[in-house]
Amino acid sequence: MLLSGKKIAILATHGFEQSELEIPLAKLKAAGAQVDVVSLAPGEIKGWDKKDWGQPVKVDKTLDQVSAADYDALVLPGGQINPDLLRVEPKALAFIKDIYNQKKVLAAVCHAPWLLIETGIIKGKKATSYKSIKTDVMNAGGKWEDSEVVNDLGLITSRNPGDLEAFVTKIIEEVREGQHAQRSAA
């Protein structure tokens, strides 16, 4: 198992893009990682599946029950609703920033780079995102590029559900590599 002994959090709330949570969840578990779906409240969160509400996903832990020290990596699924709701939650932003500042792998897909913008992490970093927030990323100081996956010292970004294979492959590679000591704090 490539990720045996590794712990990964997926931070999401209602309106996450269904595939952007479920595919990393399944593939990271299949690689041997313990993966926790972390959210604002216990119970279930409901996904968005292309043009309508999708299926619920069980929340394993709430933000009150976790800390960055518990995990080797954090995955941020996109969708328009999910990151927009999370970027106004101080506990969510603190958790994301703590993961990054502890030099752990941080991965965001689609609209989730909004969370990297809100925390200030994106400034000066190479990144990609869903095309409609390209200008947001650039205005926040990100060095946007149109690639299926962009990695800047363990800060991994991808554009959309079509990039999930490359996205998850890069997460696995970076988690196996470990912490990125040369990365500066946000």
Short mmCIF file of N, CA, C and O in Angstrom, two decimals, residues 25-115:
data_model
loop_
_atom_site.label_atom_id
_atom_site.label_comp_id
_atom_site.label_asym_id
_atom_site.label_seq_id
_atom_site.Cartn_x
_atom_site.Cartn_y
_atom_site.Cartn_z
N LEU A 25 -11.41 10.41 -2.45
CA LEU A 25 -11.70 9.59 -1.27
C LEU A 25 -11.45 8.11 -1.58
O LEU A 25 -10.71 7.43 -0.85
N ALA A 26 -12.01 7.62 -2.65
CA ALA A 26 -11.88 6.20 -3.00
C ALA A 26 -10.44 5.85 -3.37
O ALA A 26 -9.91 4.83 -2.91
N LYS A 27 -9.79 6.67 -4.18
CA LYS A 27 -8.45 6.35 -4.65
C LYS A 27 -7.40 6.47 -3.54
O LYS A 27 -6.45 5.68 -3.49
N LEU A 28 -7.56 7.43 -2.65
CA LEU A 28 -6.60 7.57 -1.55
C LEU A 28 -6.77 6.43 -0.54
O LEU A 28 -5.79 5.92 -0.01
N LYS A 29 -8.02 6.02 -0.30
CA LYS A 29 -8.25 4.85 0.56
C LYS A 29 -7.68 3.59 -0.09
O LYS A 29 -7.05 2.78 0.57
N ALA A 30 -7.88 3.45 -1.40
CA ALA A 30 -7.36 2.28 -2.11
C ALA A 30 -5.83 2.24 -2.07
O ALA A 30 -5.24 1.16 -2.11
N ALA A 31 -5.20 3.41 -1.94
CA ALA A 31 -3.74 3.48 -1.84
C ALA A 31 -3.25 3.22 -0.42
O ALA A 31 -2.05 3.23 -0.16
N GLY A 32 -4.20 3.00 0.51
CA GLY A 32 -3.83 2.63 1.87
C GLY A 32 -3.92 3.72 2.92
O GLY A 32 -3.64 3.48 4.09
N ALA A 33 -4.30 4.93 2.53
CA ALA A 33 -4.40 6.02 3.50
C ALA A 33 -5.67 5.91 4.33
O ALA A 33 -6.69 5.38 3.86
N GLN A 34 -5.62 6.43 5.54
CA GLN A 34 -6.83 6.66 6.31
C GLN A 34 -7.33 8.03 5.87
O GLN A 34 -6.59 9.01 5.94
N VAL A 35 -8.56 8.10 5.40
CA VAL A 35 -9.09 9.36 4.88
C VAL A 35 -10.34 9.73 5.67
O VAL A 35 -11.27 8.93 5.80
N ASP A 36 -10.34 10.94 6.21
CA ASP A 36 -11.48 11.46 6.95
C ASP A 36 -12.14 12.59 6.17
O ASP A 36 -11.45 13.52 5.73
N VAL A 37 -13.47 12.51 6.02
CA VAL A 37 -14.23 13.63 5.50
C VAL A 37 -14.51 14.55 6.69
O VAL A 37 -15.16 14.14 7.66
N VAL A 38 -14.00 15.76 6.62
CA VAL A 38 -14.12 16.74 7.69
C VAL A 38 -15.05 17.85 7.22
O VAL A 38 -14.96 18.32 6.09
N SER A 39 -15.98 18.26 8.11
CA SER A 39 -16.91 19.32 7.73
C SER A 39 -17.22 20.20 8.94
O SER A 39 -16.67 20.02 10.03
N LEU A 40 -18.12 21.14 8.72
CA LEU A 40 -18.49 22.11 9.75
C LEU A 40 -19.36 21.51 10.84
O LEU A 40 -19.31 21.94 11.99
N ALA A 41 -20.17 20.52 10.49
CA ALA A 41 -21.12 19.92 11.43
C ALA A 41 -21.17 18.41 11.20
O ALA A 41 -20.84 17.94 10.10
N PRO A 42 -21.58 17.65 12.19
CA PRO A 42 -21.66 16.20 12.03
C PRO A 42 -22.83 15.80 11.11
O PRO A 42 -23.66 16.63 10.75
N GLY A 43 -22.85 14.52 10.75
CA GLY A 43 -23.95 14.01 9.93
C GLY A 43 -23.51 13.73 8.52
O GLY A 43 -22.55 13.00 8.29
N GLU A 44 -24.20 14.35 7.57
CA GLU A 44 -23.90 14.17 6.15
C GLU A 44 -23.83 15.52 5.46
O GLU A 44 -24.46 16.48 5.90
N ILE A 45 -23.07 15.55 4.38
CA ILE A 45 -23.06 16.72 3.51
C ILE A 45 -23.51 16.27 2.13
O ILE A 45 -23.26 15.14 1.73
N LYS A 46 -24.22 17.14 1.45
CA LYS A 46 -24.79 16.78 0.16
C LYS A 46 -23.98 17.37 -0.99
O LYS A 46 -23.65 18.55 -0.99
N GLY A 47 -23.67 16.52 -1.95
CA GLY A 47 -22.88 16.95 -3.09
C GLY A 47 -23.72 17.60 -4.18
O GLY A 47 -24.95 17.59 -4.15
N TRP A 48 -23.00 18.16 -5.14
CA TRP A 48 -23.60 18.72 -6.35
C TRP A 48 -23.05 17.90 -7.50
O TRP A 48 -21.84 17.76 -7.65
N ASP A 49 -23.95 17.32 -8.29
CA ASP A 49 -23.54 16.42 -9.36
C ASP A 49 -23.88 17.04 -10.71
O ASP A 49 -24.98 16.87 -11.22
N LYS A 50 -22.96 17.80 -11.25
CA LYS A 50 -23.06 18.50 -12.54
C LYS A 50 -24.14 19.58 -12.57
O LYS A 50 -23.84 20.75 -12.56
N LYS A 51 -25.43 19.19 -12.60
CA LYS A 51 -26.50 20.20 -12.74
C LYS A 51 -27.57 20.14 -11.66
O LYS A 51 -28.57 20.85 -11.73
N ASP A 52 -27.39 19.28 -10.67
CA ASP A 52 -28.39 19.14 -9.61
C ASP A 52 -27.73 18.55 -8.37
O ASP A 52 -26.59 18.10 -8.42
N TRP A 53 -28.48 18.54 -7.28
CA TRP A 53 -27.96 17.96 -6.05
C TRP A 53 -27.63 16.50 -6.26
O TRP A 53 -28.34 15.77 -6.94
N GLY A 54 -26.53 16.08 -5.67
CA GLY A 54 -26.05 14.71 -5.79
C GLY A 54 -26.36 13.92 -4.53
O GLY A 54 -27.35 14.17 -3.84
N GLN A 55 -25.45 13.00 -4.23
CA GLN A 55 -25.63 12.09 -3.11
C GLN A 55 -24.96 12.64 -1.84
O GLN A 55 -23.94 13.32 -1.93
N PRO A 56 -25.52 12.30 -0.68
CA PRO A 56 -24.87 12.70 0.56
C PRO A 56 -23.63 11.84 0.84
O PRO A 56 -23.54 10.70 0.38
N VAL A 57 -22.72 12.41 1.58
CA VAL A 57 -21.51 11.73 2.03
C VAL A 57 -21.44 11.89 3.55
O VAL A 57 -21.69 12.98 4.07
N LYS A 58 -21.08 10.82 4.22
CA LYS A 58 -20.97 10.84 5.68
C LYS A 58 -19.78 11.68 6.12
O LYS A 58 -18.68 11.56 5.58
N VAL A 59 -20.00 12.52 7.13
CA VAL A 59 -18.94 13.30 7.74
C VAL A 59 -18.29 12.42 8.81
O VAL A 59 -18.97 11.89 9.68
N ASP A 60 -16.97 12.27 8.73
CA ASP A 60 -16.25 11.47 9.72
C ASP A 60 -15.91 12.29 10.96
O ASP A 60 -15.97 11.78 12.08
N LYS A 61 -15.53 13.55 10.76
CA LYS A 61 -15.14 14.41 11.87
C LYS A 61 -15.52 15.85 11.55
O LYS A 61 -15.57 16.24 10.38
N THR A 62 -15.74 16.63 12.60
CA THR A 62 -15.99 18.06 12.42
C THR A 62 -14.68 18.82 12.61
O THR A 62 -13.71 18.28 13.18
N LEU A 63 -14.67 20.04 12.18
CA LEU A 63 -13.47 20.88 12.34
C LEU A 63 -13.08 21.00 13.82
O LEU A 63 -11.89 21.12 14.12
N ASP A 64 -14.05 20.95 14.71
CA ASP A 64 -13.75 21.04 16.15
C ASP A 64 -13.01 19.81 16.65
O ASP A 64 -12.43 19.84 17.73
N GLN A 65 -13.04 18.71 15.89
CA GLN A 65 -12.44 17.45 16.33
C GLN A 65 -11.07 17.17 15.71
O GLN A 65 -10.48 16.13 15.99
N VAL A 66 -10.58 18.08 14.87
CA VAL A 66 -9.33 17.81 14.16
C VAL A 66 -8.34 18.96 14.33
O VAL A 66 -8.72 20.08 14.67
N SER A 67 -7.08 18.64 14.05
CA SER A 67 -6.05 19.68 13.94
C SER A 67 -5.11 19.28 12.82
O SER A 67 -5.06 18.11 12.42
N ALA A 68 -4.36 20.22 12.34
CA ALA A 68 -3.42 19.95 11.25
C ALA A 68 -2.41 18.88 11.65
O ALA A 68 -1.97 18.10 10.80
N ALA A 69 -2.07 18.80 12.92
CA ALA A 69 -1.10 17.81 13.39
C ALA A 69 -1.59 16.37 13.17
O ALA A 69 -0.79 15.44 13.13
N ASP A 70 -2.91 16.20 13.00
CA ASP A 70 -3.49 14.86 12.83
C ASP A 70 -3.27 14.28 11.43
O ASP A 70 -3.49 13.09 11.22
N TYR A 71 -2.88 15.11 10.46
CA TYR A 71 -2.91 14.70 9.06
C TYR A 71 -1.59 14.94 8.33
O TYR A 71 -0.83 15.84 8.69
N ASP A 72 -1.41 14.15 7.26
CA ASP A 72 -0.26 14.31 6.38
C ASP A 72 -0.61 15.18 5.17
O ASP A 72 0.28 15.69 4.50
N ALA A 73 -1.91 15.32 4.89
CA ALA A 73 -2.35 16.09 3.72
C ALA A 73 -3.80 16.51 3.90
O ALA A 73 -4.55 15.91 4.68
N LEU A 74 -4.17 17.53 3.13
CA LEU A 74 -5.55 18.03 3.10
C LEU A 74 -5.96 18.20 1.65
O LEU A 74 -5.24 18.80 0.85
N VAL A 75 -7.14 17.66 1.31
CA VAL A 75 -7.71 17.77 -0.03
C VAL A 75 -8.94 18.67 0.05
O VAL A 75 -9.80 18.49 0.92
N LEU A 76 -9.02 19.62 -0.88
CA LEU A 76 -10.14 20.56 -0.95
C LEU A 76 -10.88 20.36 -2.27
O LEU A 76 -10.41 20.79 -3.32
N PRO A 77 -12.04 19.68 -2.23
CA PRO A 77 -12.84 19.54 -3.44
C PRO A 77 -13.47 20.88 -3.83
O PRO A 77 -13.65 21.76 -2.98
N GLY A 78 -13.83 20.99 -5.10
CA GLY A 78 -14.44 22.22 -5.57
C GLY A 78 -15.94 22.16 -5.64
O GLY A 78 -16.60 21.70 -4.72
N GLY A 79 -16.45 22.59 -6.78
CA GLY A 79 -17.85 22.94 -6.90
C GLY A 79 -17.93 24.42 -6.59
O GLY A 79 -17.03 24.96 -5.94
N GLN A 80 -18.96 25.08 -7.03
CA GLN A 80 -19.06 26.52 -6.74
C GLN A 80 -19.53 26.79 -5.32
O GLN A 80 -19.06 27.73 -4.68
N ILE A 81 -20.43 26.00 -4.82
CA ILE A 81 -21.07 26.26 -3.53
C ILE A 81 -20.13 25.97 -2.37
O ILE A 81 -19.97 26.80 -1.46
N ASN A 82 -19.52 24.79 -2.37
CA ASN A 82 -18.70 24.32 -1.27
C ASN A 82 -17.59 25.30 -0.86
O ASN A 82 -17.56 25.74 0.29
N PRO A 83 -16.67 25.69 -1.76
CA PRO A 83 -15.61 26.60 -1.31
C PRO A 83 -16.13 27.99 -0.96
O PRO A 83 -15.55 28.67 -0.12
N ASP A 84 -17.23 28.39 -1.59
CA ASP A 84 -17.80 29.70 -1.26
C ASP A 84 -18.33 29.71 0.18
O ASP A 84 -18.16 30.70 0.90
N LEU A 85 -18.94 28.61 0.61
CA LEU A 85 -19.42 28.51 1.99
C LEU A 85 -18.25 28.40 2.97
O LEU A 85 -18.28 29.00 4.05
N LEU A 86 -17.22 27.66 2.60
CA LEU A 86 -16.08 27.46 3.51
C LEU A 86 -15.21 28.70 3.67
O LEU A 86 -14.62 28.90 4.73
N ARG A 87 -15.14 29.54 2.64
CA ARG A 87 -14.21 30.67 2.74
C ARG A 87 -14.66 31.77 3.69
O ARG A 87 -13.90 32.71 3.94
N VAL A 88 -15.86 31.64 4.24
CA VAL A 88 -16.32 32.59 5.27
C VAL A 88 -16.32 31.96 6.66
O VAL A 88 -16.82 32.55 7.61
N GLU A 89 -15.73 30.78 6.77
CA GLU A 89 -15.66 30.05 8.05
C GLU A 89 -14.25 30.13 8.62
O GLU A 89 -13.33 29.47 8.13
N PRO A 90 -14.05 30.93 9.68
CA PRO A 90 -12.70 31.10 10.24
C PRO A 90 -12.01 29.78 10.62
O PRO A 90 -10.81 29.63 10.40
N LYS A 91 -12.75 28.82 11.16
CA LYS A 91 -12.13 27.54 11.55
C LYS A 91 -11.63 26.77 10.33
O LYS A 91 -10.58 26.12 10.39
N ALA A 92 -12.37 26.83 9.23
CA ALA A 92 -11.94 26.16 8.01
C ALA A 92 -10.67 26.81 7.47
O ALA A 92 -9.71 26.12 7.11
N LEU A 93 -10.65 28.12 7.44
CA LEU A 93 -9.48 28.84 6.93
C LEU A 93 -8.26 28.59 7.81
O LEU A 93 -7.14 28.41 7.31
N ALA A 94 -8.46 28.56 9.13
CA ALA A 94 -7.34 28.30 10.05
C ALA A 94 -6.79 26.89 9.84
O ALA A 94 -5.57 26.69 9.84
N PHE A 95 -7.66 25.90 9.64
CA PHE A 95 -7.22 24.53 9.41
C PHE A 95 -6.39 24.43 8.12
O PHE A 95 -5.31 23.83 8.11
N ILE A 96 -6.87 25.06 7.06
CA ILE A 96 -6.15 25.05 5.78
C ILE A 96 -4.78 25.70 5.94
O ILE A 96 -3.75 25.15 5.52
N LYS A 97 -4.75 26.84 6.59
CA LYS A 97 -3.49 27.57 6.77
C LYS A 97 -2.52 26.78 7.66
O LYS A 97 -1.32 26.73 7.39
N ASP A 98 -3.04 26.12 8.69
CA ASP A 98 -2.20 25.31 9.57
C ASP A 98 -1.56 24.15 8.80
O ASP A 98 -0.38 23.85 8.99
N ILE A 99 -2.35 23.48 7.97
CA ILE A 99 -1.81 22.38 7.14
C ILE A 99 -0.66 22.92 6.29
O ILE A 99 0.42 22.33 6.23
N TYR A 100 -0.90 24.03 5.63
CA TYR A 100 0.11 24.61 4.75
C TYR A 100 1.36 25.02 5.54
O TYR A 100 2.48 24.72 5.14
N ASN A 101 1.15 25.71 6.66
CA ASN A 101 2.28 26.21 7.44
C ASN A 101 3.08 25.09 8.10
O ASN A 101 4.26 25.27 8.41
N GLN A 102 2.46 23.93 8.29
CA GLN A 102 3.18 22.76 8.80
C GLN A 102 3.88 22.00 7.67
O GLN A 102 4.38 20.90 7.86
N LYS A 103 3.86 22.60 6.47
CA LYS A 103 4.57 22.10 5.29
C LYS A 103 4.06 20.74 4.81
O LYS A 103 4.80 19.93 4.28
N LYS A 104 2.76 20.54 5.01
CA LYS A 104 2.11 19.31 4.57
C LYS A 104 1.48 19.51 3.20
O LYS A 104 1.30 20.65 2.75
N VAL A 105 1.12 18.42 2.56
CA VAL A 105 0.53 18.49 1.22
C VAL A 105 -0.86 19.12 1.31
O VAL A 105 -1.68 18.75 2.16
N LEU A 106 -1.11 20.07 0.42
CA LEU A 106 -2.40 20.77 0.34
C LEU A 106 -2.83 20.73 -1.12
O LEU A 106 -2.10 21.21 -1.99
N ALA A 107 -4.00 20.14 -1.37
CA ALA A 107 -4.46 19.94 -2.75
C ALA A 107 -5.85 20.54 -2.93
O ALA A 107 -6.75 20.27 -2.15
N ALA A 108 -6.02 21.34 -3.98
CA ALA A 108 -7.30 22.01 -4.25
C ALA A 108 -7.65 21.88 -5.73
O ALA A 108 -6.79 22.09 -6.59
N VAL A 109 -8.91 21.56 -6.00
CA VAL A 109 -9.34 21.35 -7.37
C VAL A 109 -10.53 22.26 -7.71
O VAL A 109 -11.33 22.58 -6.83
N CYS A 110 -10.62 22.68 -8.96
CA CYS A 110 -11.77 23.41 -9.50
C CYS A 110 -11.90 24.80 -8.88
O CYS A 110 -11.08 25.66 -9.10
N HIS A 111 -12.96 25.04 -8.09
CA HIS A 111 -13.17 26.33 -7.43
C HIS A 111 -12.52 26.40 -6.05
O HIS A 111 -12.53 27.45 -5.42
N ALA A 112 -11.96 25.28 -5.56
CA ALA A 112 -11.34 25.27 -4.23
C ALA A 112 -10.16 26.23 -4.09
O ALA A 112 -9.87 26.66 -2.97
N PRO A 113 -9.44 26.62 -5.16
CA PRO A 113 -8.41 27.63 -4.97
C PRO A 113 -8.94 28.95 -4.38
O PRO A 113 -8.16 29.76 -3.89
N TRP A 114 -10.26 29.16 -4.40
CA TRP A 114 -10.82 30.32 -3.67
C TRP A 114 -10.36 30.27 -2.21
O TRP A 114 -10.12 31.31 -1.60
N LEU A 115 -10.24 29.08 -1.65
CA LEU A 115 -9.80 28.93 -0.26
C LEU A 115 -8.32 29.27 -0.13
O LEU A 115 -7.89 29.80 0.90
#
